[in-house]
Amino acid sequence: GDLGPFNPGLPVEVPVWLAINLKQRQKCRLIPPEWMDVEKLGEIRDQERKEDTFTLMPSPYYMELTKLLLNYASDNIPKADEIRTLVKDTWDTRIAKLRLSADSFVRQQEAHAKLDNLTLMEINTTGAFLTQALDHMYKLRTNLQPGESAHSQDF
Amino acid sequence: MSEAYFPVGPGLGLEENFLSLDDILMSQEKLPGRAESTLPRLAFALGQGAGTGDAIPEGSKLEIPLWLAKGLHDSKRRIISVELPKIYKEAWRTVFSADANVVDLHKMGPYYYGFGSQLLNFDNPENPEIAQTILQTFISRFRRIMDSSQNAYNEDTSALVARLDELERALFRAGQKGLNDFQCWEKGQASQITASSLVQNYGKRKFTDMDG
């Protein structure tokens, strides 16, 4: 899409990669997203702890945005340290929850699950492990039914 | 390097993967059996006699690798019959169902799952129970593998994986990789370009070559 026009002192929306590049060249100041706020993140964390399922995150890339903004523009973000702690807490809560649900998923030998509010970063860190484990489990389970494949060995 | 290298994985079903190194190693494991008919000139090959011409008499006990047992086995039991190894028998199955987490699956046979799945080829009447036990063992050990692989960051994991079977070790490594990659990214190491480990080792070797 088109960007700009760029005027000094006026807010303008740009992709994160450009914002960080400009920030590194000391050509701009970053404005943190609305949700990157100690009070709001505290609410999100408490909500996450209260519910059994995953709650909707303020941004599908909350982890990535927090990390990039805090690394490159922490001087533009009020209470950066508290925000870092809050986001880390939320992440830990969600990962613990993910493990708990993965365990009960495996125990009940389910074949599908719905994980609407997980973010890509969360899915990716455990995804390879989980799919591999379920793949093994599927194969071990098909061993239970001696189907037509059992007879292909006959001579 | 590891991204561009795709080894053939184990089969884990009733059929092995022909080119899987893991499966070839797995099918080397010995299986207790009994000769149902005389096997001429095979005593030496199977380690039962000294002379090359000796025959194996009918009914003698044998220890045969799984691949050979599979080749000789027939549902009409004319050549050999196969017994279950003791860890797949009822006594051990009860132990597994009590608490699968305490069992040292590496000592029990590093290919517990793969070997057990292959055993189902021998039409044993206990097949459903064996398959059920293998599945349940995996399910009850799953949580431990997941937790230990995702919590132990940058630690020495040899104590953790010492009791895991080969299949579980591969799973453990997958979990570790996910965790390590994420932590690298979080610390900002992913954005730094480092020399490949291959190049680094190459440099070292050249250096020692010059010394010697």
mmCIF file of C-alpha atoms in Angstrom:
data_model
loop_
_atom_site.group_PDB
_atom_site.id
_atom_site.type_symbol
_atom_site.label_atom_id
_atom_site.label_comp_id
_atom_site.label_asym_id
_atom_site.label_seq_id
_atom_site.Cartn_x
_atom_site.Cartn_y
_atom_site.Cartn_z
ATOM 1 C CA GLY A 1 0.000 0.000 0.000
ATOM 2 C CA ASP A 2 0.941 3.652 -0.115
ATOM 3 C CA LEU A 3 2.609 5.291 2.844
ATOM 4 C CA GLY A 4 2.823 8.846 3.926
ATOM 5 C CA PRO A 5 2.903 11.742 3.301
ATOM 6 C CA PHE A 6 5.433 12.233 6.076
ATOM 7 C CA ASN A 7 5.273 15.541 7.928
ATOM 8 C CA PRO A 8 7.366 16.436 10.948
ATOM 9 C CA GLY A 9 5.470 16.240 14.216
ATOM 10 C CA LEU A 10 2.364 14.560 12.755
ATOM 11 C CA PRO A 11 1.453 10.935 13.427
ATOM 12 C CA VAL A 12 1.527 8.567 10.450
ATOM 13 C CA GLU A 13 0.958 4.819 10.158
ATOM 14 C CA VAL A 14 3.772 2.686 8.733
ATOM 15 C CA PRO A 15 4.678 -1.028 8.839
ATOM 16 C CA VAL A 16 6.672 -2.132 11.869
ATOM 17 C CA TRP A 17 9.815 -2.875 9.843
ATOM 18 C CA LEU A 18 9.898 0.661 8.514
ATOM 19 C CA ALA A 19 9.119 2.187 11.881
ATOM 20 C CA ILE A 20 12.057 0.355 13.429
ATOM 21 C CA ASN A 21 14.365 1.237 10.588
ATOM 22 C CA LEU A 22 13.478 4.914 10.847
ATOM 23 C CA LYS A 23 13.835 4.750 14.609
ATOM 24 C CA GLN A 24 17.317 3.313 14.283
ATOM 25 C CA ARG A 25 18.230 6.158 11.948
ATOM 26 C CA GLN A 26 16.817 8.545 14.550
ATOM 27 C CA LYS A 27 14.285 9.922 12.127
ATOM 28 C CA CYS A 28 11.159 9.274 14.184
ATOM 29 C CA ARG A 29 9.561 8.565 17.508
ATOM 30 C CA LEU A 30 7.360 5.483 17.939
ATOM 31 C CA ILE A 31 3.937 5.637 19.558
ATOM 32 C CA PRO A 32 3.128 2.416 21.432
ATOM 33 C CA PRO A 33 -0.127 0.680 20.452
ATOM 34 C CA GLU A 34 -3.132 1.397 22.614
ATOM 35 C CA TRP A 35 -3.038 -1.986 24.363
ATOM 36 C CA MET A 36 0.615 -1.633 25.370
ATOM 37 C CA ASP A 37 -0.307 -0.086 28.660
ATOM 38 C CA VAL A 38 0.316 -1.329 32.186
ATOM 39 C CA GLU A 39 -3.325 -1.163 33.245
ATOM 40 C CA LYS A 40 -4.750 -2.871 30.160
ATOM 41 C CA LEU A 41 -2.111 -5.594 30.170
ATOM 42 C CA GLY A 42 -2.808 -6.232 33.849
ATOM 43 C CA GLU A 43 -6.487 -6.769 33.026
ATOM 44 C CA ILE A 44 -5.586 -9.092 30.175
ATOM 45 C CA ARG A 45 -3.295 -11.126 32.399
ATOM 46 C CA ASP A 46 -5.951 -11.484 35.117
ATOM 47 C CA GLN A 47 -8.577 -12.432 32.559
ATOM 48 C CA GLU A 48 -6.202 -15.026 31.124
ATOM 49 C CA ARG A 49 -5.638 -16.560 34.551
ATOM 50 C CA LYS A 50 -9.359 -16.673 35.312
ATOM 51 C CA GLU A 51 -10.544 -18.467 32.189
ATOM 52 C CA ASP A 52 -9.954 -22.083 31.244
ATOM 53 C CA THR A 53 -9.785 -21.463 27.518
ATOM 54 C CA PHE A 54 -7.558 -18.991 25.721
ATOM 55 C CA THR A 55 -8.744 -15.395 25.709
ATOM 56 C CA LEU A 56 -8.491 -13.043 22.782
ATOM 57 C CA MET A 57 -5.173 -11.226 22.724
ATOM 58 C CA PRO A 58 -5.031 -7.489 21.918
ATOM 59 C CA SER A 59 -2.934 -8.212 18.858
ATOM 60 C CA PRO A 60 -2.233 -11.448 16.972
ATOM 61 C CA TYR A 61 1.449 -10.592 17.270
ATOM 62 C CA TYR A 62 1.501 -9.283 20.828
ATOM 63 C CA MET A 63 4.717 -11.110 21.664
ATOM 64 C CA GLU A 64 6.530 -9.935 18.546
ATOM 65 C CA LEU A 65 5.396 -6.330 18.869
ATOM 66 C CA THR A 66 6.334 -6.156 22.541
ATOM 67 C CA LYS A 67 9.751 -7.539 21.872
ATOM 68 C CA LEU A 68 10.537 -5.306 18.894
ATOM 69 C CA LEU A 69 9.179 -2.135 20.444
ATOM 70 C CA LEU A 70 10.866 -2.712 23.781
ATOM 71 C CA ASN A 71 14.171 -3.582 22.159
ATOM 72 C CA TYR A 72 14.379 -0.680 19.757
ATOM 73 C CA ALA A 73 12.179 2.010 21.226
ATOM 74 C CA SER A 74 11.968 1.449 24.955
ATOM 75 C CA ASP A 75 12.577 5.185 25.470
ATOM 76 C CA ASN A 76 9.242 5.891 23.732
ATOM 77 C CA ILE A 77 7.245 3.482 25.867
ATOM 78 C CA PRO A 78 6.213 4.453 29.370
ATOM 79 C CA LYS A 79 6.956 1.834 32.074
ATOM 80 C CA ALA A 80 8.726 -0.467 29.643
ATOM 81 C CA ASP A 81 9.947 -2.840 32.334
ATOM 82 C CA GLU A 82 6.503 -3.384 33.814
ATOM 83 C CA ILE A 83 5.101 -4.052 30.371
ATOM 84 C CA ARG A 84 7.816 -6.588 29.694
ATOM 85 C CA THR A 85 6.967 -8.423 32.929
ATOM 86 C CA LEU A 86 3.223 -8.350 32.277
ATOM 87 C CA VAL A 87 3.537 -9.697 28.753
ATOM 88 C CA LYS A 88 5.936 -12.382 29.908
ATOM 89 C CA ASP A 89 3.457 -13.387 32.648
ATOM 90 C CA THR A 90 0.641 -13.607 30.130
ATOM 91 C CA TRP A 91 2.809 -15.694 27.825
ATOM 92 C CA ASP A 92 3.761 -18.073 30.635
ATOM 93 C CA THR A 93 0.154 -18.465 31.695
ATOM 94 C CA ARG A 94 -0.896 -19.253 28.154
ATOM 95 C CA ILE A 95 1.902 -21.738 27.559
ATOM 96 C CA ALA A 96 1.102 -23.547 30.812
ATOM 97 C CA LYS A 97 -2.525 -23.661 29.742
ATOM 98 C CA LEU A 98 -1.524 -24.946 26.317
ATOM 99 C CA ARG A 99 0.417 -27.795 27.909
ATOM 100 C CA LEU A 100 -2.436 -28.676 30.209
ATOM 101 C CA SER A 101 -4.905 -28.823 27.345
ATOM 102 C CA ALA A 102 -2.466 -30.771 25.170
ATOM 103 C CA ASP A 103 -2.143 -33.340 27.928
ATOM 104 C CA SER A 104 -5.877 -33.814 28.380
ATOM 105 C CA PHE A 105 -6.242 -33.860 24.600
ATOM 106 C CA VAL A 106 -3.815 -36.772 24.399
ATOM 107 C CA ARG A 107 -5.287 -38.553 27.396
ATOM 108 C CA GLN A 108 -8.778 -38.565 25.946
ATOM 109 C CA GLN A 109 -7.376 -39.598 22.562
ATOM 110 C CA GLU A 110 -9.156 -36.831 20.719
ATOM 111 C CA ALA A 111 -8.609 -36.412 17.001
ATOM 112 C CA HIS A 112 -9.224 -32.690 16.619
ATOM 113 C CA ALA A 113 -9.273 -29.518 18.659
ATOM 114 C CA LYS A 114 -10.192 -25.879 18.226
ATOM 115 C CA LEU A 115 -7.692 -23.244 19.342
ATOM 116 C CA ASP A 116 -9.168 -19.996 18.171
ATOM 117 C CA ASN A 117 -7.307 -17.413 20.193
ATOM 118 C CA LEU A 118 -3.807 -18.826 20.122
ATOM 119 C CA THR A 119 -1.300 -16.607 18.372
ATOM 120 C CA LEU A 120 1.079 -17.834 15.699
ATOM 121 C CA MET A 121 4.110 -17.480 17.935
ATOM 122 C CA GLU A 122 2.531 -19.731 20.550
ATOM 123 C CA ILE A 123 1.459 -22.295 17.990
ATOM 124 C CA ASN A 124 4.888 -22.368 16.413
ATOM 125 C CA THR A 125 6.925 -22.912 19.563
ATOM 126 C CA THR A 126 5.057 -26.095 20.471
ATOM 127 C CA GLY A 127 3.554 -26.957 17.098
ATOM 128 C CA ALA A 128 6.283 -29.253 15.762
ATOM 129 C CA PHE A 129 6.406 -31.187 19.002
ATOM 130 C CA LEU A 130 2.672 -31.564 19.294
ATOM 131 C CA THR A 131 2.021 -32.651 15.718
ATOM 132 C CA GLN A 132 4.836 -35.179 15.894
ATOM 133 C CA ALA A 133 3.460 -36.644 19.123
ATOM 134 C CA LEU A 134 -0.052 -36.857 17.710
ATOM 135 C CA ASP A 135 1.329 -38.475 14.582
ATOM 136 C CA HIS A 136 2.939 -41.207 16.686
ATOM 137 C CA MET A 137 -0.229 -41.626 18.674
ATOM 138 C CA TYR A 138 -2.303 -41.982 15.524
ATOM 139 C CA LYS A 139 -0.059 -44.733 14.220
ATOM 140 C CA LEU A 140 -0.048 -46.586 17.529
ATOM 141 C CA ARG A 141 -3.806 -46.358 17.570
ATOM 142 C CA THR A 142 -4.237 -47.756 14.073
ATOM 143 C CA ASN A 143 -2.250 -50.762 15.272
ATOM 144 C CA LEU A 144 -5.263 -51.567 17.427
ATOM 145 C CA GLN A 145 -7.393 -52.391 14.425
ATOM 146 C CA PRO A 146 -5.801 -55.170 12.414
ATOM 147 C CA GLY A 147 -7.126 -54.061 9.049
ATOM 148 C CA GLU A 148 -6.348 -55.120 5.506
ATOM 149 C CA SER A 149 -2.732 -54.023 5.909
ATOM 150 C CA ALA A 150 -2.130 -56.965 8.257
ATOM 151 C CA HIS A 151 -2.680 -59.435 5.427
ATOM 152 C CA SER A 152 -0.315 -57.909 2.919
ATOM 153 C CA GLN A 153 2.472 -59.884 4.587
ATOM 154 C CA ASP A 154 1.065 -63.284 3.561
ATOM 155 C CA PHE A 155 3.009 -65.207 0.968
ATOM 156 C CA MET B 1 22.952 -28.218 7.556
ATOM 157 C CA SER B 2 20.170 -30.002 9.431
ATOM 158 C CA GLU B 3 17.505 -28.063 7.526
ATOM 159 C CA ALA B 4 18.608 -29.495 4.214
ATOM 160 C CA TYR B 5 19.011 -33.041 5.455
ATOM 161 C CA PHE B 6 15.871 -35.166 5.511
ATOM 162 C CA PRO B 7 16.576 -38.634 6.901
ATOM 163 C CA VAL B 8 13.915 -41.314 6.441
ATOM 164 C CA GLY B 9 12.030 -41.589 9.693
ATOM 165 C CA PRO B 10 10.854 -44.762 11.418
ATOM 166 C CA GLY B 11 7.623 -46.362 10.227
ATOM 167 C CA LEU B 12 6.002 -47.227 13.570
ATOM 168 C CA GLY B 13 3.095 -49.101 11.980
ATOM 169 C CA LEU B 14 2.862 -52.713 10.974
ATOM 170 C CA GLU B 15 5.273 -51.942 8.153
ATOM 171 C CA GLU B 16 8.753 -50.505 8.597
ATOM 172 C CA ASN B 17 10.159 -47.855 6.306
ATOM 173 C CA PHE B 18 12.530 -49.659 3.982
ATOM 174 C CA LEU B 19 15.235 -46.967 3.997
ATOM 175 C CA SER B 20 14.900 -45.863 7.611
ATOM 176 C CA LEU B 21 18.145 -46.411 9.499
ATOM 177 C CA ASP B 22 16.194 -46.404 12.753
ATOM 178 C CA ASP B 23 13.964 -49.198 11.561
ATOM 179 C CA ILE B 24 16.906 -51.272 10.342
ATOM 180 C CA LEU B 25 18.559 -50.948 13.753
ATOM 181 C CA MET B 26 15.267 -51.750 15.428
ATOM 182 C CA SER B 27 14.715 -54.938 13.426
ATOM 183 C CA GLN B 28 18.152 -56.200 14.473
ATOM 184 C CA GLU B 29 16.877 -56.781 17.996
ATOM 185 C CA LYS B 30 16.642 -60.429 18.979
ATOM 186 C CA LEU B 31 13.400 -62.276 19.489
ATOM 187 C CA PRO B 32 12.975 -65.569 21.369
ATOM 188 C CA GLY B 33 11.651 -68.331 19.124
ATOM 189 C CA ARG B 34 11.506 -72.047 18.514
ATOM 190 C CA ALA B 35 12.249 -74.102 15.403
ATOM 191 C CA GLU B 36 9.157 -75.947 14.282
ATOM 192 C CA SER B 37 10.975 -78.034 11.706
ATOM 193 C CA THR B 38 14.543 -79.144 11.149
ATOM 194 C CA LEU B 39 16.673 -76.426 9.592
ATOM 195 C CA PRO B 40 19.540 -78.084 7.736
ATOM 196 C CA ARG B 41 22.961 -76.442 7.588
ATOM 197 C CA LEU B 42 21.871 -73.442 9.624
ATOM 198 C CA ALA B 43 23.306 -74.292 13.045
ATOM 199 C CA PHE B 44 26.448 -72.240 12.536
ATOM 200 C CA ALA B 45 24.655 -69.219 11.189
ATOM 201 C CA LEU B 46 22.321 -69.105 14.155
ATOM 202 C CA GLY B 47 25.081 -69.785 16.665
ATOM 203 C CA GLN B 48 24.005 -73.233 17.768
ATOM 204 C CA GLY B 49 26.821 -75.489 16.578
ATOM 205 C CA ALA B 50 30.373 -75.523 15.397
ATOM 206 C CA GLY B 51 30.244 -77.264 12.026
ATOM 207 C CA THR B 52 28.922 -75.570 8.928
ATOM 208 C CA GLY B 53 26.926 -78.650 7.965
ATOM 209 C CA ASP B 54 25.069 -79.125 11.242
ATOM 210 C CA ALA B 55 21.323 -78.874 11.251
ATOM 211 C CA ILE B 56 19.110 -77.286 13.858
ATOM 212 C CA PRO B 57 16.804 -79.987 15.240
ATOM 213 C CA GLU B 58 13.095 -79.429 15.433
ATOM 214 C CA GLY B 59 11.933 -77.778 18.636
ATOM 215 C CA SER B 60 15.206 -76.159 19.640
ATOM 216 C CA LYS B 61 15.185 -72.709 21.153
ATOM 217 C CA LEU B 62 16.494 -69.837 19.057
ATOM 218 C CA GLU B 63 17.308 -66.166 19.390
ATOM 219 C CA ILE B 64 16.546 -64.633 16.021
ATOM 220 C CA PRO B 65 16.615 -61.054 14.849
ATOM 221 C CA LEU B 66 13.224 -59.566 14.145
ATOM 222 C CA TRP B 67 13.808 -59.231 10.397
ATOM 223 C CA LEU B 68 14.640 -62.919 10.060
ATOM 224 C CA ALA B 69 11.764 -63.962 12.270
ATOM 225 C CA LYS B 70 9.420 -61.913 10.137
ATOM 226 C CA GLY B 71 10.750 -63.527 6.986
ATOM 227 C CA LEU B 72 10.440 -67.074 8.288
ATOM 228 C CA HIS B 73 7.193 -66.682 10.144
ATOM 229 C CA ASP B 74 4.090 -68.135 8.641
ATOM 230 C CA SER B 75 0.627 -68.280 10.155
ATOM 231 C CA LYS B 76 0.673 -72.063 9.713
ATOM 232 C CA ARG B 77 3.759 -72.312 11.967
ATOM 233 C CA ARG B 78 5.716 -74.575 9.697
ATOM 234 C CA ILE B 79 9.194 -73.121 10.101
ATOM 235 C CA ILE B 80 9.472 -71.246 13.366
ATOM 236 C CA SER B 81 7.239 -70.024 16.132
ATOM 237 C CA VAL B 82 7.852 -66.796 17.967
ATOM 238 C CA GLU B 83 7.418 -65.997 21.629
ATOM 239 C CA LEU B 84 6.800 -62.603 23.121
ATOM 240 C CA PRO B 85 9.803 -60.931 24.748
ATOM 241 C CA LYS B 86 9.113 -60.584 28.430
ATOM 242 C CA ILE B 87 8.554 -56.831 28.439
ATOM 243 C CA TYR B 88 5.547 -57.283 26.159
ATOM 244 C CA LYS B 89 4.099 -60.110 28.283
ATOM 245 C CA GLU B 90 1.276 -59.715 30.725
ATOM 246 C CA ALA B 91 3.436 -59.265 33.841
ATOM 247 C CA TRP B 92 5.199 -56.239 32.385
ATOM 248 C CA ARG B 93 2.018 -54.959 30.797
ATOM 249 C CA THR B 94 0.558 -54.724 34.295
ATOM 250 C CA VAL B 95 3.596 -52.766 35.431
ATOM 251 C CA PHE B 96 3.187 -50.380 32.513
ATOM 252 C CA SER B 97 -0.464 -49.805 33.264
ATOM 253 C CA ALA B 98 0.315 -49.106 36.930
ATOM 254 C CA ASP B 99 2.711 -46.255 36.184
ATOM 255 C CA ALA B 100 4.422 -46.036 32.828
ATOM 256 C CA ASN B 101 6.524 -43.080 33.968
ATOM 257 C CA VAL B 102 8.762 -45.105 36.262
ATOM 258 C CA VAL B 103 9.858 -47.580 33.598
ATOM 259 C CA ASP B 104 13.271 -47.207 31.987
ATOM 260 C CA LEU B 105 12.254 -47.669 28.375
ATOM 261 C CA HIS B 106 15.780 -47.208 27.123
ATOM 262 C CA LYS B 107 17.036 -50.210 29.023
ATOM 263 C CA MET B 108 13.948 -52.239 28.145
ATOM 264 C CA GLY B 109 14.922 -52.035 24.528
ATOM 265 C CA PRO B 110 15.639 -48.698 22.971
ATOM 266 C CA TYR B 111 12.895 -49.261 20.399
ATOM 267 C CA TYR B 112 9.990 -50.139 22.660
ATOM 268 C CA TYR B 113 7.245 -48.674 20.480
ATOM 269 C CA GLY B 114 8.622 -49.661 17.087
ATOM 270 C CA PHE B 115 9.515 -53.194 18.119
ATOM 271 C CA GLY B 116 6.184 -53.667 19.857
ATOM 272 C CA SER B 117 4.296 -52.531 16.781
ATOM 273 C CA GLN B 118 6.271 -54.953 14.632
ATOM 274 C CA LEU B 119 5.484 -57.795 17.038
ATOM 275 C CA LEU B 120 1.841 -57.519 16.020
ATOM 276 C CA ASN B 121 2.833 -59.165 12.726
ATOM 277 C CA PHE B 122 3.102 -62.541 14.416
ATOM 278 C CA ASP B 123 -0.649 -63.093 14.932
ATOM 279 C CA ASN B 124 -0.325 -63.517 18.666
ATOM 280 C CA PRO B 125 -3.670 -64.004 20.453
ATOM 281 C CA GLU B 126 -2.648 -61.225 22.865
ATOM 282 C CA ASN B 127 -2.202 -58.692 20.030
ATOM 283 C CA PRO B 128 -5.057 -56.364 21.068
ATOM 284 C CA GLU B 129 -3.706 -56.142 24.617
ATOM 285 C CA ILE B 130 -0.173 -55.450 23.395
ATOM 286 C CA ALA B 131 -1.299 -52.694 21.058
ATOM 287 C CA GLN B 132 -3.442 -51.183 23.786
ATOM 288 C CA THR B 133 -0.571 -51.211 26.281
ATOM 289 C CA ILE B 134 1.834 -49.569 23.839
ATOM 290 C CA LEU B 135 -0.660 -46.811 23.140
ATOM 291 C CA GLN B 136 -1.450 -46.249 26.811
ATOM 292 C CA THR B 137 2.249 -46.178 27.698
ATOM 293 C CA PHE B 138 2.842 -43.439 25.157
ATOM 294 C CA ILE B 139 -0.146 -41.452 26.369
ATOM 295 C CA SER B 140 0.830 -41.551 30.026
ATOM 296 C CA ARG B 141 4.450 -40.652 29.328
ATOM 297 C CA PHE B 142 3.516 -37.803 27.005
ATOM 298 C CA ARG B 143 3.140 -35.157 29.712
ATOM 299 C CA ARG B 144 6.549 -35.845 31.227
ATOM 300 C CA ILE B 145 8.286 -35.642 27.867
ATOM 301 C CA MET B 146 6.512 -32.420 26.984
ATOM 302 C CA ASP B 147 7.208 -30.737 30.311
ATOM 303 C CA SER B 148 10.850 -31.722 30.537
ATOM 304 C CA SER B 149 11.586 -30.843 26.919
ATOM 305 C CA GLN B 150 10.023 -27.405 27.220
ATOM 306 C CA ASN B 151 11.290 -26.434 30.635
ATOM 307 C CA ALA B 152 14.909 -27.395 30.491
ATOM 308 C CA TYR B 153 16.478 -24.544 28.630
ATOM 309 C CA ASN B 154 20.238 -24.661 28.151
ATOM 310 C CA GLU B 155 20.547 -27.427 30.716
ATOM 311 C CA ASP B 156 22.264 -30.743 30.515
ATOM 312 C CA THR B 157 19.390 -32.988 29.471
ATOM 313 C CA SER B 158 21.245 -36.297 29.528
ATOM 314 C CA ALA B 159 19.628 -37.295 32.824
ATOM 315 C CA LEU B 160 16.193 -36.530 31.443
ATOM 316 C CA VAL B 161 16.555 -38.484 28.221
ATOM 317 C CA ALA B 162 18.414 -41.430 29.730
ATOM 318 C CA ARG B 163 15.177 -43.295 30.369
ATOM 319 C CA LEU B 164 13.441 -42.424 27.111
ATOM 320 C CA ASP B 165 13.032 -44.786 24.209
ATOM 321 C CA GLU B 166 14.403 -43.706 20.778
ATOM 322 C CA LEU B 167 11.033 -42.497 19.552
ATOM 323 C CA GLU B 168 10.548 -40.419 22.670
ATOM 324 C CA ARG B 169 14.035 -38.978 22.312
ATOM 325 C CA ALA B 170 13.221 -37.704 18.842
ATOM 326 C CA LEU B 171 10.097 -36.145 20.276
ATOM 327 C CA PHE B 172 12.080 -34.627 23.115
ATOM 328 C CA ARG B 173 14.508 -33.068 20.628
ATOM 329 C CA ALA B 174 11.601 -31.583 18.663
ATOM 330 C CA GLY B 175 10.275 -29.970 21.833
ATOM 331 C CA GLN B 176 13.706 -28.663 22.757
ATOM 332 C CA LYS B 177 14.228 -27.180 19.321
ATOM 333 C CA GLY B 178 10.979 -25.238 19.541
ATOM 334 C CA LEU B 179 11.927 -23.866 22.933
ATOM 335 C CA ASN B 180 15.502 -23.050 21.986
ATOM 336 C CA ASP B 181 14.513 -21.316 18.759
ATOM 337 C CA PHE B 182 12.017 -19.192 20.622
ATOM 338 C CA GLN B 183 14.501 -18.262 23.339
ATOM 339 C CA CYS B 184 17.141 -17.374 20.745
ATOM 340 C CA TRP B 185 14.684 -15.074 19.076
ATOM 341 C CA GLU B 186 13.708 -13.500 22.371
ATOM 342 C CA LYS B 187 17.293 -12.712 23.219
ATOM 343 C CA GLY B 188 17.900 -11.316 19.758
ATOM 344 C CA GLN B 189 20.398 -13.953 18.705
ATOM 345 C CA ALA B 190 18.376 -14.900 15.661
ATOM 346 C CA SER B 191 19.074 -11.534 14.032
ATOM 347 C CA GLN B 192 22.825 -11.951 14.278
ATOM 348 C CA ILE B 193 24.540 -13.807 11.512
ATOM 349 C CA THR B 194 26.948 -16.454 12.753
ATOM 350 C CA ALA B 195 29.274 -18.730 10.851
ATOM 351 C CA SER B 196 27.880 -22.184 10.222
ATOM 352 C CA SER B 197 29.163 -24.810 12.633
ATOM 353 C CA LEU B 198 30.576 -26.648 9.624
ATOM 354 C CA VAL B 199 32.781 -23.728 8.652
ATOM 355 C CA GLN B 200 33.921 -23.232 12.230
ATOM 356 C CA ASN B 201 34.952 -26.860 12.561
ATOM 357 C CA TYR B 202 36.688 -26.717 9.220
ATOM 358 C CA GLY B 203 38.785 -23.797 10.378
ATOM 359 C CA LYS B 204 39.762 -25.616 13.553
ATOM 360 C CA ARG B 205 40.841 -28.707 11.703
ATOM 361 C CA LYS B 206 43.058 -26.767 9.354
ATOM 362 C CA PHE B 207 44.729 -25.139 12.305
ATOM 363 C CA THR B 208 45.611 -28.473 13.922
ATOM 364 C CA ASP B 209 46.767 -29.846 10.593
ATOM 365 C CA MET B 210 49.290 -27.041 10.374
ATOM 366 C CA ASP B 211 50.533 -27.851 13.855
ATOM 367 C CA GLY B 212 51.126 -31.494 13.151
#
